[in-house]
Amino acid sequence: MRIYVFLLSVFLLIGCGVDEDDNGAVFDDNITVTPSPSPTVEPPFLNTGDDTLLLEQWSIFKDEDFYRLNGVDEDAHIHARNSLNTFSGKGIKVAVIDNGFEIHHPELSSKIISTYNFKNDTKDIDIIADKVSHGTAVTGIIAASANDIGIRGIAPDVELILLEMPDFLTDSNTIEMFDKAVALGADVINCSWGTGNVSDAVREHLNNLASNTSEGGRDGKGVLIVFASGNDNSLMGNDESSVEGVFGVGATSSENLRTSYSDYGPDLDIVAPGGEFLGISTLDLLGNPGSSDDEYIRYNEVKDGQLAGFVGTSASAPILSGVLALALEKNPNLTADDLKELLKVGVEKTSRNIPYMIDIELTNKSNPIFRGTLGTESNSEFDLEIRTINGSFIGRYSISFEGDGTWSSTVTDNLGNGEYKARLLGQNITYATDSSFIVKLFAQDEISNGYSRNDFYGYGKVNVDLLLENIN
Amino acid sequence: MKQLLILVFLTLTLFSAEQANFYYERGKKVSLEAIPSVQRSVNNINYYQHANGSVVGVSDKILVKFKHFDESLLKKYSLSIKKQYSPLLYLLKNENTLSTLDISNQLFNEDSIEYAHPDFIRKVSFR
């Protein structure tokens, strides 16, 4: 899991030289900005279950009020309206290889059919003392019950195989973990982790288990193996998520952008929501030892004064795993290759301009500096977005300027009361370092590291209804 | 006394010989940088760093995929079978005095071997 806490965390665009009109547009002497248009209205969503936190599950559910109040892009969700009313993963076994499973969680406990602990080679994975909630959060995204409490998983009726893994693995351990998952009957295996280096033996073994051959899982149809691509904003390289037979999943934000952290590259298969400003609401350990003080991690979770939401490609991978369970429920005979081809058709097309996200880094709070890199773009349009520290949307504004691809800005005036004035490539902005606001820039076009947008985004963002419509 | 000196010399020569700092992956050499011995664990695991900065441990175990099983190689390299994962994929234990990297690389060059590499120990990153 990546608990994404911005280094700069506090900026404010208020004060000298900045005015706001009746529509919320912000002006100063050098920047003319226009608020983004209001999102379109969609009819109500699910007709099953009434989970109390469903409205904040922006990744699968578009609640008009939540989207508007939090500035969520109207297409940020996975377009599952029809599918989630029809399919629930019934009859499909999903293995989660992870750590920190809350097997007593009321949203999960009834669907756990097998467990195994590779730390001590027993079936006991009760981890209350460990205070690690990663596996619980991952599993909740897949399988939390559709009922009248809490959140809803993508595939709430799957059967769960929970495999507790150690922090250090030998290659032979890895092979044995996947063999165990397949032996226990897994149709889908979710892996929200990676090592960054895959050996020949592990690569071949994963490909064999995923293959439509006698060595494949699921009685030779091939087990579906899903890996998170990683959170280092770097090329995936020789990672488990790059293995040919594996589904490698990157992360998008509530702005429907590639997140600033998501690893990328030509081996990325697809992206799904992983959150950035807004996290993915999911399950936590019971009580307060986990990431929250109760059994849920909220989209805007704060614990001990720190942002504690579940954010990362760890959240994106189980979204795809849940979606694949729905697909197998509709047609259990689909192979991994079949589904990879179907995903190419069933994704949200990337003709929509998905910007390359840029962070503003506060390098020195006592002497603040804006700093960023724009990839290889030299003349760029930007969206400037302002949120509270808890992620609430304040506004998004279009600005433009020319540059050489990198930029920085130093403080030109200390206005007192914690407010400073700076110049950003010739444009005056004002901010306060002790206020509760976050400012982010998004380049509206992106090329970086020689990879095209399609390489960044694989096939594009998963679109569940389209995917299932194309399955016979 | 002379025989003893020769024995000591040969022993020192054997253990001071430069050990391989690479292995084969997809048929190509991958370089590793040995991490100084002061940082090594005491349980016969040597640690190396990849070019991407990740650290791997190497114990006495080797993963070997045969093209066709050749039992004579077990004796030739002082290897014992620990586990078998598929008809031709084995986890072997290195009983030799040579390093696991050296033995793995020599196995890789045998005609009956498809690939061979240490049973690397890796740190998991939860994402």
Coordinates of C-alpha atoms in Angstrom, one line a residue:
Chain A
M1 CA 0.0 0.0 0.0
R2 CA 1.1 3.5 -0.6
I3 CA -0.1 6.0 1.9
Y4 CA 0.4 8.9 -0.2
V5 CA 1.3 11.9 1.8
F6 CA 2.4 14.9 -0.1
L7 CA 5.7 16.4 1.1
L8 CA 4.4 19.9 0.5
S9 CA 1.0 19.3 2.1
V10 CA 0.2 22.9 2.8
F11 CA -0.3 25.7 0.3
L12 CA -2.9 28.4 -0.1
L13 CA -3.8 30.5 -3.0
I14 CA -5.3 33.5 -1.2
G15 CA -4.5 37.0 -0.5
C16 CA -2.6 39.7 -2.4
G17 CA -3.3 40.0 -6.1
V18 CA -5.9 37.3 -6.2
D19 CA -9.7 37.9 -6.4
E20 CA -12.6 35.5 -6.8
D21 CA -15.7 36.2 -8.9
D22 CA -19.3 34.9 -8.3
N23 CA -18.6 31.7 -10.1
G24 CA -15.5 30.8 -8.2
A25 CA -13.0 31.8 -10.9
V26 CA -9.7 33.1 -9.7
F27 CA -7.9 36.0 -11.2
D28 CA -4.7 37.9 -10.7
D29 CA -2.7 40.3 -12.8
N30 CA -1.1 37.6 -14.9
I31 CA -3.3 34.5 -14.9
T32 CA -6.8 34.2 -16.3
V33 CA -8.5 31.0 -15.1
T34 CA -11.8 29.3 -15.7
P35 CA -13.5 26.8 -13.5
S36 CA -14.0 23.3 -14.9
P37 CA -17.6 22.6 -16.2
S38 CA -20.1 21.0 -13.9
P39 CA -20.3 17.2 -14.3
T40 CA -23.3 15.6 -16.0
V41 CA -26.1 14.0 -14.0
E42 CA -26.5 10.3 -14.1
P43 CA -29.4 8.2 -12.8
P44 CA -29.2 6.2 -9.5
F45 CA -26.8 3.3 -9.5
L46 CA -27.1 -0.1 -7.8
N47 CA -30.4 -1.8 -7.1
T48 CA -28.9 -4.3 -4.7
G49 CA -27.6 -3.7 -1.2
D50 CA -27.5 -0.4 0.6
D51 CA -24.0 -0.3 2.0
T52 CA -23.8 2.8 4.2
L53 CA -20.5 3.9 2.8
L54 CA -21.4 3.1 -0.8
L55 CA -21.8 6.8 -1.8
E56 CA -18.1 7.5 -1.2
Q57 CA -16.9 4.5 -3.3
W58 CA -16.1 6.8 -6.2
S59 CA -14.1 4.1 -8.0
I60 CA -17.2 2.0 -8.6
F61 CA -20.1 4.2 -7.9
K62 CA -20.9 7.7 -9.2
D63 CA -22.9 9.6 -6.6
E64 CA -23.8 13.0 -8.0
D65 CA -23.3 14.9 -4.8
F66 CA -20.1 13.2 -3.8
Y67 CA -18.6 13.7 -7.2
R68 CA -19.5 17.4 -7.3
L69 CA -18.4 18.2 -3.8
N70 CA -15.1 16.4 -4.2
G71 CA -14.4 17.4 -7.7
V72 CA -14.3 13.8 -9.0
D73 CA -14.1 13.5 -12.7
E74 CA -17.3 12.1 -14.1
D75 CA -15.5 9.2 -15.7
A76 CA -13.3 8.4 -12.8
H77 CA -15.2 5.2 -11.9
I78 CA -15.0 1.9 -13.7
H79 CA -18.5 2.0 -15.4
A80 CA -19.9 -1.0 -13.7
R81 CA -23.6 0.2 -13.3
N82 CA -25.1 -2.7 -15.3
S83 CA -22.6 -5.4 -14.3
L84 CA -22.8 -5.0 -10.6
N85 CA -26.6 -5.3 -10.7
T86 CA -26.2 -8.6 -12.6
F87 CA -23.0 -10.3 -11.5
S88 CA -21.4 -10.7 -8.1
G89 CA -18.6 -13.2 -8.6
K90 CA -20.7 -16.1 -7.4
G91 CA -18.9 -19.5 -7.8
I92 CA -15.5 -17.9 -8.4
K93 CA -12.6 -18.4 -6.1
V94 CA -10.2 -15.5 -5.6
A95 CA -6.9 -16.0 -3.9
V96 CA -5.2 -13.0 -2.2
I97 CA -1.5 -13.4 -1.5
D98 CA -0.7 -10.6 1.0
N99 CA -0.2 -9.9 4.7
G100 CA -2.5 -8.6 7.4
F101 CA -5.8 -10.4 7.0
E102 CA -8.6 -9.6 9.3
I103 CA -10.4 -13.0 9.1
H104 CA -13.0 -12.0 11.7
H105 CA -14.2 -9.0 9.7
P106 CA -18.0 -9.3 9.3
E107 CA -17.7 -8.1 5.7
L108 CA -15.4 -11.0 4.8
S109 CA -15.4 -13.9 7.3
S110 CA -18.3 -15.9 5.8
K111 CA -16.7 -16.2 2.4
I112 CA -13.2 -17.4 3.5
I113 CA -12.9 -21.0 2.3
S114 CA -9.1 -21.6 2.7
T115 CA -6.2 -20.0 4.5
Y116 CA -2.5 -20.7 4.6
N117 CA 0.4 -18.9 6.4
F118 CA 3.7 -19.1 4.6
K119 CA 5.4 -17.5 7.6
N120 CA 4.9 -20.7 9.7
D121 CA 3.5 -23.2 7.3
T122 CA 0.2 -23.5 9.1
K123 CA -3.4 -22.6 8.2
D124 CA -3.4 -20.0 10.9
I125 CA -3.4 -16.4 9.5
D126 CA -5.0 -14.7 12.4
I127 CA -2.9 -11.5 12.6
I128 CA -4.5 -9.4 15.3
A129 CA -1.2 -8.9 17.0
D130 CA 0.6 -7.8 13.8
K131 CA -1.4 -4.6 13.3
V132 CA -0.9 -4.8 9.5
S133 CA -4.0 -4.2 7.5
H134 CA -2.8 -4.4 3.9
G135 CA -4.3 -7.7 3.0
T136 CA -7.6 -6.7 4.7
A137 CA -7.8 -3.5 2.6
V138 CA -7.0 -5.3 -0.6
T139 CA -9.5 -8.1 0.0
G140 CA -12.2 -5.7 1.0
I141 CA -12.0 -4.0 -2.4
I142 CA -12.6 -7.4 -4.0
A143 CA -15.1 -9.0 -1.7
A144 CA -16.7 -6.8 0.9
S145 CA -20.4 -7.9 1.3
A146 CA -23.2 -6.2 -0.5
N147 CA -25.5 -5.5 2.5
D148 CA -26.7 -2.7 4.6
I149 CA -23.4 -1.9 6.3
G150 CA -20.1 -0.5 5.3
I151 CA -18.7 -0.8 1.8
R152 CA -19.4 -3.0 -1.2
G153 CA -16.7 -5.1 -3.0
I154 CA -16.6 -5.4 -6.7
A155 CA -17.4 -9.1 -6.5
P156 CA -19.1 -9.6 -3.1
D157 CA -20.1 -13.3 -3.6
V158 CA -16.7 -14.7 -4.5
E159 CA -15.1 -17.4 -2.3
L160 CA -11.8 -16.3 -0.7
I161 CA -8.5 -18.1 -0.4
L162 CA -6.3 -16.0 1.9
L163 CA -2.5 -16.6 1.8
E164 CA -0.4 -14.8 4.3
M165 CA 3.1 -14.1 2.9
P166 CA 6.4 -13.1 4.5
D167 CA 8.3 -9.9 3.9
F168 CA 11.2 -11.8 2.3
L169 CA 10.8 -14.4 -0.3
T170 CA 13.0 -16.9 -2.1
D171 CA 12.2 -17.6 -5.7
S172 CA 11.2 -21.1 -4.6
N173 CA 8.9 -19.6 -2.0
T174 CA 7.2 -17.6 -4.7
I175 CA 6.7 -20.7 -6.8
E176 CA 5.3 -22.6 -3.8
M177 CA 2.9 -19.8 -3.0
F178 CA 1.3 -19.8 -6.4
D179 CA 1.2 -23.6 -6.5
K180 CA -0.6 -23.5 -3.2
A181 CA -3.2 -21.0 -4.5
V182 CA -3.8 -23.1 -7.6
A183 CA -4.0 -26.3 -5.6
L184 CA -6.7 -24.6 -3.4
G185 CA -8.7 -24.0 -6.5
A186 CA -8.0 -20.3 -7.2
D187 CA -9.5 -18.9 -10.4
V188 CA -8.0 -15.4 -9.8
I189 CA -4.9 -14.6 -7.8
N190 CA -4.4 -11.0 -6.6
C191 CA -0.9 -9.8 -5.8
S192 CA -0.7 -6.2 -4.5
W193 CA 3.0 -6.5 -4.1
G194 CA 6.2 -7.1 -6.1
T195 CA 10.0 -7.5 -5.8
G196 CA 11.2 -5.6 -8.8
N197 CA 13.3 -8.5 -10.0
V198 CA 11.8 -11.7 -11.5
S199 CA 14.0 -14.8 -12.1
D200 CA 13.7 -17.1 -15.1
A201 CA 12.1 -19.8 -12.9
V202 CA 9.4 -17.5 -11.4
R203 CA 8.6 -15.9 -14.8
E204 CA 8.2 -19.3 -16.5
H205 CA 6.2 -20.7 -13.6
L206 CA 3.8 -17.8 -13.6
N207 CA 3.4 -18.0 -17.3
N208 CA 2.8 -21.8 -17.1
L209 CA 0.1 -21.4 -14.5
A210 CA -1.6 -18.7 -16.5
S211 CA -1.4 -20.6 -19.7
N212 CA -4.1 -22.5 -21.5
T213 CA -2.1 -25.7 -21.4
S214 CA -1.8 -28.8 -19.2
E215 CA 0.4 -26.8 -16.9
G216 CA -2.2 -24.1 -16.5
G217 CA -4.4 -23.5 -13.4
R218 CA -8.2 -23.8 -13.6
D219 CA -8.0 -27.3 -15.1
G220 CA -5.8 -26.1 -17.9
K221 CA -7.7 -22.9 -18.7
G222 CA -5.1 -20.8 -16.9
V223 CA -5.4 -19.0 -13.6
L224 CA -5.7 -15.3 -13.8
I225 CA -2.8 -13.6 -12.0
V226 CA -3.1 -9.9 -11.2
F227 CA -0.1 -7.8 -10.0
A228 CA 0.1 -4.2 -9.0
S229 CA 2.6 -2.3 -11.1
G230 CA 4.2 -0.4 -8.2
N231 CA 4.2 3.1 -6.8
D232 CA 7.6 4.6 -7.7
N233 CA 6.6 6.6 -10.8
S234 CA 9.1 4.6 -12.8
L235 CA 9.3 2.1 -15.5
M236 CA 8.1 -1.3 -14.3
G237 CA 11.2 -3.1 -15.5
N238 CA 11.8 -6.7 -14.7
D239 CA 8.9 -6.8 -12.2
E240 CA 6.3 -9.5 -11.6
S241 CA 3.7 -7.1 -13.1
S242 CA 5.7 -7.2 -16.4
V243 CA 5.5 -11.0 -16.8
E244 CA 3.7 -11.8 -20.1
G245 CA 0.9 -14.0 -18.6
V246 CA 0.2 -11.6 -15.7
F247 CA -2.3 -8.7 -15.7
G248 CA -0.1 -5.7 -14.7
V249 CA -2.3 -2.9 -13.3
G250 CA -1.5 0.8 -12.8
A251 CA -3.5 3.4 -10.9
T252 CA -5.7 6.3 -11.8
S253 CA -7.0 9.0 -9.5
S254 CA -10.4 10.6 -8.8
E255 CA -9.4 13.1 -11.5
N256 CA -9.3 10.1 -13.9
L257 CA -5.6 10.7 -14.4
R258 CA -2.6 8.5 -14.2
T259 CA -1.6 9.0 -10.6
S260 CA 1.7 10.7 -10.0
Y261 CA 3.1 7.5 -8.4
S262 CA 1.9 4.7 -10.7
D263 CA 4.6 2.7 -12.4
Y264 CA 4.3 2.5 -16.1
G265 CA 5.8 1.0 -19.3
P266 CA 5.1 -1.1 -22.3
D267 CA 4.2 -4.1 -20.2
L268 CA 1.4 -2.4 -18.3
D269 CA -1.9 -4.1 -19.3
I270 CA -4.5 -1.8 -17.8
V271 CA -5.2 0.9 -15.2
A272 CA -7.9 1.1 -12.6
P273 CA -8.6 3.6 -9.8
G274 CA -6.0 3.6 -7.0
G275 CA -6.6 7.0 -5.7
E276 CA -4.4 10.0 -4.9
F277 CA -6.1 12.9 -3.2
L278 CA -9.1 10.7 -2.5
G279 CA -8.3 7.2 -1.4
I280 CA -10.2 4.0 -2.0
S281 CA -12.6 3.2 0.8
T282 CA -12.2 -0.3 2.0
L283 CA -11.9 -2.6 5.1
D284 CA -9.5 -2.3 8.0
L285 CA -8.6 -4.4 11.0
L286 CA -11.3 -4.5 13.7
G287 CA -10.9 -1.9 16.4
N288 CA -8.2 0.7 16.1
P289 CA -4.9 -1.1 15.5
G290 CA -4.9 -0.6 11.7
S291 CA -5.1 2.4 9.5
S292 CA -8.2 3.8 11.1
D293 CA -10.0 3.7 14.4
D294 CA -12.7 1.4 13.3
E295 CA -13.1 -1.5 10.8
Y296 CA -13.2 0.7 7.7
I297 CA -10.6 2.9 5.9
R298 CA -12.4 5.9 4.5
Y299 CA -11.6 7.7 1.3
N300 CA -10.3 10.6 3.3
E301 CA -9.0 8.7 6.3
V302 CA -6.8 10.6 8.8
K303 CA -5.2 8.9 11.7
D304 CA -2.9 10.5 14.3
G305 CA -2.9 13.7 12.2
Q306 CA -1.6 11.9 9.1
L307 CA -3.5 11.0 5.8
A308 CA -4.1 7.3 6.1
G309 CA -6.3 6.5 3.1
F310 CA -5.7 3.4 1.1
V311 CA -3.9 4.7 -2.0
G312 CA -1.7 2.9 -4.5
T313 CA -1.6 0.3 -7.2
S314 CA -2.3 -2.1 -4.4
A315 CA -5.9 -0.7 -4.6
S316 CA -6.0 -0.9 -8.4
A317 CA -5.0 -4.5 -8.7
P318 CA -8.0 -5.9 -6.6
I319 CA -10.4 -3.8 -8.6
L320 CA -9.3 -5.7 -11.7
S321 CA -9.3 -9.0 -9.8
G322 CA -12.9 -8.3 -8.8
V323 CA -13.8 -7.4 -12.4
L324 CA -12.1 -10.6 -13.7
A325 CA -14.2 -12.6 -11.2
L326 CA -17.4 -11.0 -12.6
A327 CA -16.1 -11.9 -16.1
L328 CA -15.5 -15.6 -15.1
E329 CA -18.9 -15.7 -13.5
K330 CA -20.4 -14.8 -16.9
N331 CA -18.2 -17.2 -18.8
P332 CA -16.1 -19.6 -16.7
N333 CA -14.4 -21.0 -19.8
L334 CA -12.5 -17.8 -20.7
T335 CA -8.8 -18.1 -20.7
A336 CA -6.3 -15.5 -19.5
D337 CA -5.5 -14.8 -23.1
D338 CA -9.2 -14.4 -23.9
L339 CA -9.6 -11.9 -21.1
K340 CA -6.5 -9.9 -22.1
E341 CA -8.0 -9.5 -25.6
L342 CA -11.4 -8.7 -24.2
L343 CA -9.9 -6.0 -21.9
K344 CA -8.5 -4.3 -25.0
V345 CA -12.0 -3.9 -26.3
G346 CA -13.7 -3.2 -23.0
V347 CA -11.6 -0.4 -21.7
E348 CA -12.4 3.2 -21.5
K349 CA -10.7 4.6 -24.6
T350 CA -7.8 6.9 -24.0
S351 CA -8.8 9.4 -26.5
R352 CA -9.8 11.4 -23.5
N353 CA -6.8 13.4 -22.6
I354 CA -5.3 11.9 -19.5
P355 CA -2.7 14.3 -18.3
Y356 CA 0.7 13.5 -16.8
M357 CA 0.5 14.6 -13.2
I358 CA 3.0 17.0 -11.8
D359 CA 3.6 17.5 -8.1
I360 CA 4.6 20.8 -6.5
E361 CA 7.3 20.0 -4.0
L362 CA 7.8 22.1 -0.9
T363 CA 11.5 21.6 -0.5
N364 CA 12.1 23.9 2.4
K365 CA 9.3 25.1 4.4
S366 CA 11.3 28.0 5.8
N367 CA 12.3 29.1 2.3
P368 CA 9.6 27.6 0.1
I369 CA 10.3 26.7 -3.5
F370 CA 8.0 25.4 -6.1
R371 CA 9.7 22.7 -8.2
G372 CA 8.6 20.3 -10.9
T373 CA 9.3 18.6 -14.1
L374 CA 7.2 18.5 -17.2
G375 CA 8.7 15.6 -19.0
T376 CA 9.7 16.5 -22.5
E377 CA 6.9 19.0 -23.1
S378 CA 8.1 22.5 -23.5
N379 CA 4.9 24.5 -24.1
S380 CA 2.1 23.2 -22.0
E381 CA -1.4 23.8 -20.8
F382 CA -1.9 23.0 -17.2
D383 CA -4.8 22.4 -14.8
L384 CA -4.1 24.0 -11.4
E385 CA -6.1 22.2 -8.7
I386 CA -6.6 23.3 -5.2
R387 CA -7.8 21.0 -2.4
T388 CA -7.9 21.0 1.4
I389 CA -5.5 18.8 3.2
N390 CA -8.3 16.3 3.6
G391 CA -8.8 16.2 -0.1
S392 CA -11.9 18.2 -0.5
F393 CA -12.1 19.9 -3.8
I394 CA -11.8 23.6 -4.0
G395 CA -11.4 24.2 -7.7
R396 CA -9.5 23.4 -10.8
Y397 CA -8.3 26.1 -13.1
S398 CA -6.7 26.1 -16.5
I399 CA -3.5 28.1 -16.9
S400 CA -0.9 28.1 -19.6
F401 CA 2.8 29.1 -19.8
E402 CA 5.9 28.3 -21.8
G403 CA 8.9 26.6 -20.4
D404 CA 11.8 24.4 -21.1
G405 CA 10.4 21.4 -19.4
T406 CA 11.5 22.1 -15.9
W407 CA 10.6 25.0 -13.6
S408 CA 11.0 26.3 -10.2
S409 CA 9.9 29.3 -8.3
T410 CA 11.3 31.0 -5.3
V411 CA 9.6 33.3 -2.9
T412 CA 9.7 36.9 -4.0
D413 CA 7.9 38.5 -1.1
N414 CA 7.0 37.5 2.5
L415 CA 3.6 39.0 3.0
G416 CA 3.5 38.1 6.7
N417 CA 1.0 35.9 8.5
G418 CA 2.4 32.9 6.8
E419 CA 1.7 34.1 3.3
Y420 CA 4.3 34.3 0.6
K421 CA 4.4 35.5 -3.0
A422 CA 6.2 33.7 -5.7
R423 CA 6.6 33.8 -9.5
L424 CA 5.9 30.7 -11.4
L425 CA 7.6 31.1 -14.8
G426 CA 6.6 34.7 -15.0
Q427 CA 3.2 34.3 -13.3
N428 CA 2.6 35.6 -9.9
I429 CA 0.9 33.3 -7.4
T430 CA 0.5 33.7 -3.7
Y431 CA 0.3 30.9 -1.1
A432 CA 0.7 30.3 2.6
T433 CA 2.8 27.5 4.0
D434 CA 0.9 27.1 7.2
S435 CA -2.6 26.8 5.7
S436 CA -4.5 23.6 5.1
F437 CA -4.5 23.5 1.3
I438 CA -2.8 21.5 -1.3
V439 CA -2.0 22.8 -4.8
K440 CA -1.3 20.5 -7.7
L441 CA -0.5 21.0 -11.3
F442 CA -1.5 18.7 -14.1
A443 CA 0.1 18.9 -17.5
Q444 CA -2.7 18.5 -20.0
D445 CA -0.6 16.6 -22.3
E446 CA 2.2 14.2 -21.5
I447 CA 5.2 12.5 -23.1
S448 CA 8.0 11.3 -20.8
N449 CA 10.9 8.9 -20.9
G450 CA 10.3 8.2 -24.5
Y451 CA 7.1 6.3 -23.9
S452 CA 3.8 7.2 -25.5
R453 CA 0.6 7.7 -23.7
N454 CA -0.5 4.2 -24.8
D455 CA 2.5 2.7 -23.2
F456 CA 1.8 4.6 -20.0
Y457 CA -1.8 3.4 -19.9
G458 CA -1.7 -0.1 -21.4
Y459 CA -5.0 -0.7 -23.0
G460 CA -6.6 2.1 -21.0
K461 CA -8.8 2.2 -17.9
V462 CA -11.1 -0.8 -17.3
N463 CA -14.7 -0.4 -18.3
V464 CA -16.7 -3.2 -16.7
D465 CA -20.0 -2.8 -18.5
L466 CA -18.2 -2.7 -21.9
L467 CA -16.1 -5.7 -20.9
L468 CA -19.0 -7.9 -19.8
E469 CA -21.1 -6.9 -22.8
N470 CA -18.4 -8.3 -25.0
I471 CA -18.4 -11.6 -23.2
N472 CA -20.7 -14.3 -24.5
Chain B
M1 CA 56.1 -29.2 7.4
K2 CA 56.5 -28.5 3.7
Q3 CA 53.4 -30.5 2.9
L4 CA 51.5 -28.5 5.5
L5 CA 52.6 -25.2 4.0
I6 CA 51.6 -26.3 0.5
L7 CA 48.2 -27.3 1.9
V8 CA 47.7 -23.9 3.6
F9 CA 48.8 -22.2 0.4
L10 CA 46.3 -24.2 -1.7
T11 CA 43.6 -23.6 0.8
L12 CA 44.2 -19.8 0.8
T13 CA 44.3 -19.8 -3.0
L14 CA 41.0 -21.6 -3.2
F15 CA 39.2 -19.2 -0.9
S16 CA 40.8 -16.1 -2.2
A17 CA 39.8 -16.9 -5.8
E18 CA 37.5 -14.2 -7.2
Q19 CA 34.0 -15.4 -7.2
A20 CA 31.5 -14.6 -9.9
N21 CA 29.4 -11.5 -9.4
F22 CA 26.8 -12.2 -12.1
Y23 CA 24.2 -14.7 -13.0
Y24 CA 22.2 -15.5 -16.2
E25 CA 18.7 -14.2 -16.8
R26 CA 17.0 -14.9 -20.1
G27 CA 20.3 -16.1 -21.4
K28 CA 22.1 -12.8 -20.6
K29 CA 24.6 -12.0 -17.9
V30 CA 23.2 -9.8 -15.1
S31 CA 25.9 -8.1 -13.0
L32 CA 25.6 -8.0 -9.2
E33 CA 27.7 -5.9 -6.8
A34 CA 28.7 -7.8 -3.7
I35 CA 27.7 -6.1 -0.5
P36 CA 30.6 -5.9 1.9
S37 CA 31.0 -8.8 4.3
V38 CA 30.4 -6.7 7.3
Q39 CA 26.8 -6.4 6.2
R40 CA 26.4 -10.0 5.5
S41 CA 24.3 -12.2 7.7
V42 CA 26.0 -15.0 9.7
N43 CA 23.9 -17.8 8.2
N44 CA 25.8 -18.4 4.9
I45 CA 23.8 -16.0 2.9
N46 CA 25.7 -13.5 0.7
Y47 CA 24.0 -10.3 -0.4
Y48 CA 24.3 -8.5 -3.7
Q49 CA 22.9 -5.4 -5.2
H50 CA 21.3 -5.1 -8.6
A51 CA 21.9 -2.2 -10.9
N52 CA 18.4 -0.9 -10.0
G53 CA 19.4 -0.8 -6.4
S54 CA 17.4 -3.8 -5.2
V55 CA 19.3 -6.2 -2.9
V56 CA 19.1 -10.0 -3.2
G57 CA 20.5 -12.7 -1.0
V58 CA 22.2 -15.9 -2.3
S59 CA 22.1 -19.1 -0.1
D60 CA 23.2 -22.6 -1.1
K61 CA 20.0 -23.3 -3.1
I62 CA 19.9 -23.2 -6.9
L63 CA 16.8 -23.4 -9.2
V64 CA 17.6 -25.5 -12.3
K65 CA 15.4 -26.2 -15.3
F66 CA 16.7 -29.1 -17.4
K67 CA 16.1 -29.6 -21.0
H68 CA 16.4 -33.3 -20.2
F69 CA 17.2 -34.5 -16.7
D70 CA 20.9 -35.4 -16.4
E71 CA 21.6 -37.0 -13.1
S72 CA 25.4 -37.1 -13.7
L73 CA 25.4 -33.3 -13.2
L74 CA 24.4 -33.7 -9.6
K75 CA 27.5 -35.7 -8.8
K76 CA 29.7 -33.5 -11.0
Y77 CA 28.8 -30.4 -9.1
S78 CA 28.1 -31.9 -5.7
L79 CA 24.4 -31.1 -5.8
S80 CA 21.5 -32.7 -4.0
I81 CA 17.8 -32.5 -4.9
K82 CA 15.7 -30.6 -2.4
K83 CA 12.4 -30.3 -4.3
Q84 CA 10.9 -30.8 -7.8
Y85 CA 8.4 -28.3 -9.0
S86 CA 7.6 -29.6 -12.5
P87 CA 9.0 -32.5 -14.5
L88 CA 12.2 -30.6 -15.3
L89 CA 12.4 -27.8 -12.7
Y90 CA 14.3 -28.6 -9.5
L91 CA 15.5 -26.9 -6.4
L92 CA 19.0 -28.1 -5.7
K93 CA 21.3 -27.7 -2.8
N94 CA 24.9 -26.7 -3.4
E95 CA 27.2 -29.0 -1.4
N96 CA 30.3 -27.7 -3.3
T97 CA 32.9 -25.4 -1.9
L98 CA 32.5 -23.1 -4.9
S99 CA 30.0 -20.3 -4.5
T100 CA 26.4 -20.8 -5.5
L101 CA 26.8 -18.1 -8.2
D102 CA 29.8 -20.0 -9.7
I103 CA 27.9 -23.3 -9.7
S104 CA 24.8 -21.7 -11.1
N105 CA 26.8 -20.2 -14.0
Q106 CA 28.6 -23.4 -14.7
L107 CA 25.3 -25.3 -14.8
F108 CA 23.9 -22.7 -17.2
N109 CA 26.6 -23.6 -19.7
E110 CA 25.8 -27.3 -19.6
D111 CA 24.1 -28.6 -22.7
S112 CA 21.3 -30.3 -20.7
I113 CA 20.3 -27.2 -18.8
E114 CA 17.8 -24.7 -20.0
Y115 CA 18.5 -22.2 -17.2
A116 CA 20.0 -22.1 -13.7
H117 CA 20.2 -19.4 -11.1
P118 CA 20.5 -19.0 -7.4
D119 CA 17.3 -19.4 -5.4
F120 CA 17.4 -15.6 -4.8
I121 CA 16.1 -14.1 -1.6
R122 CA 14.1 -10.9 -2.2
K123 CA 12.5 -8.2 -0.2
V124 CA 8.8 -7.8 -0.9
S125 CA 7.3 -4.4 -1.5
F126 CA 3.7 -4.1 -0.6
R127 CA 2.2 -1.5 -2.9

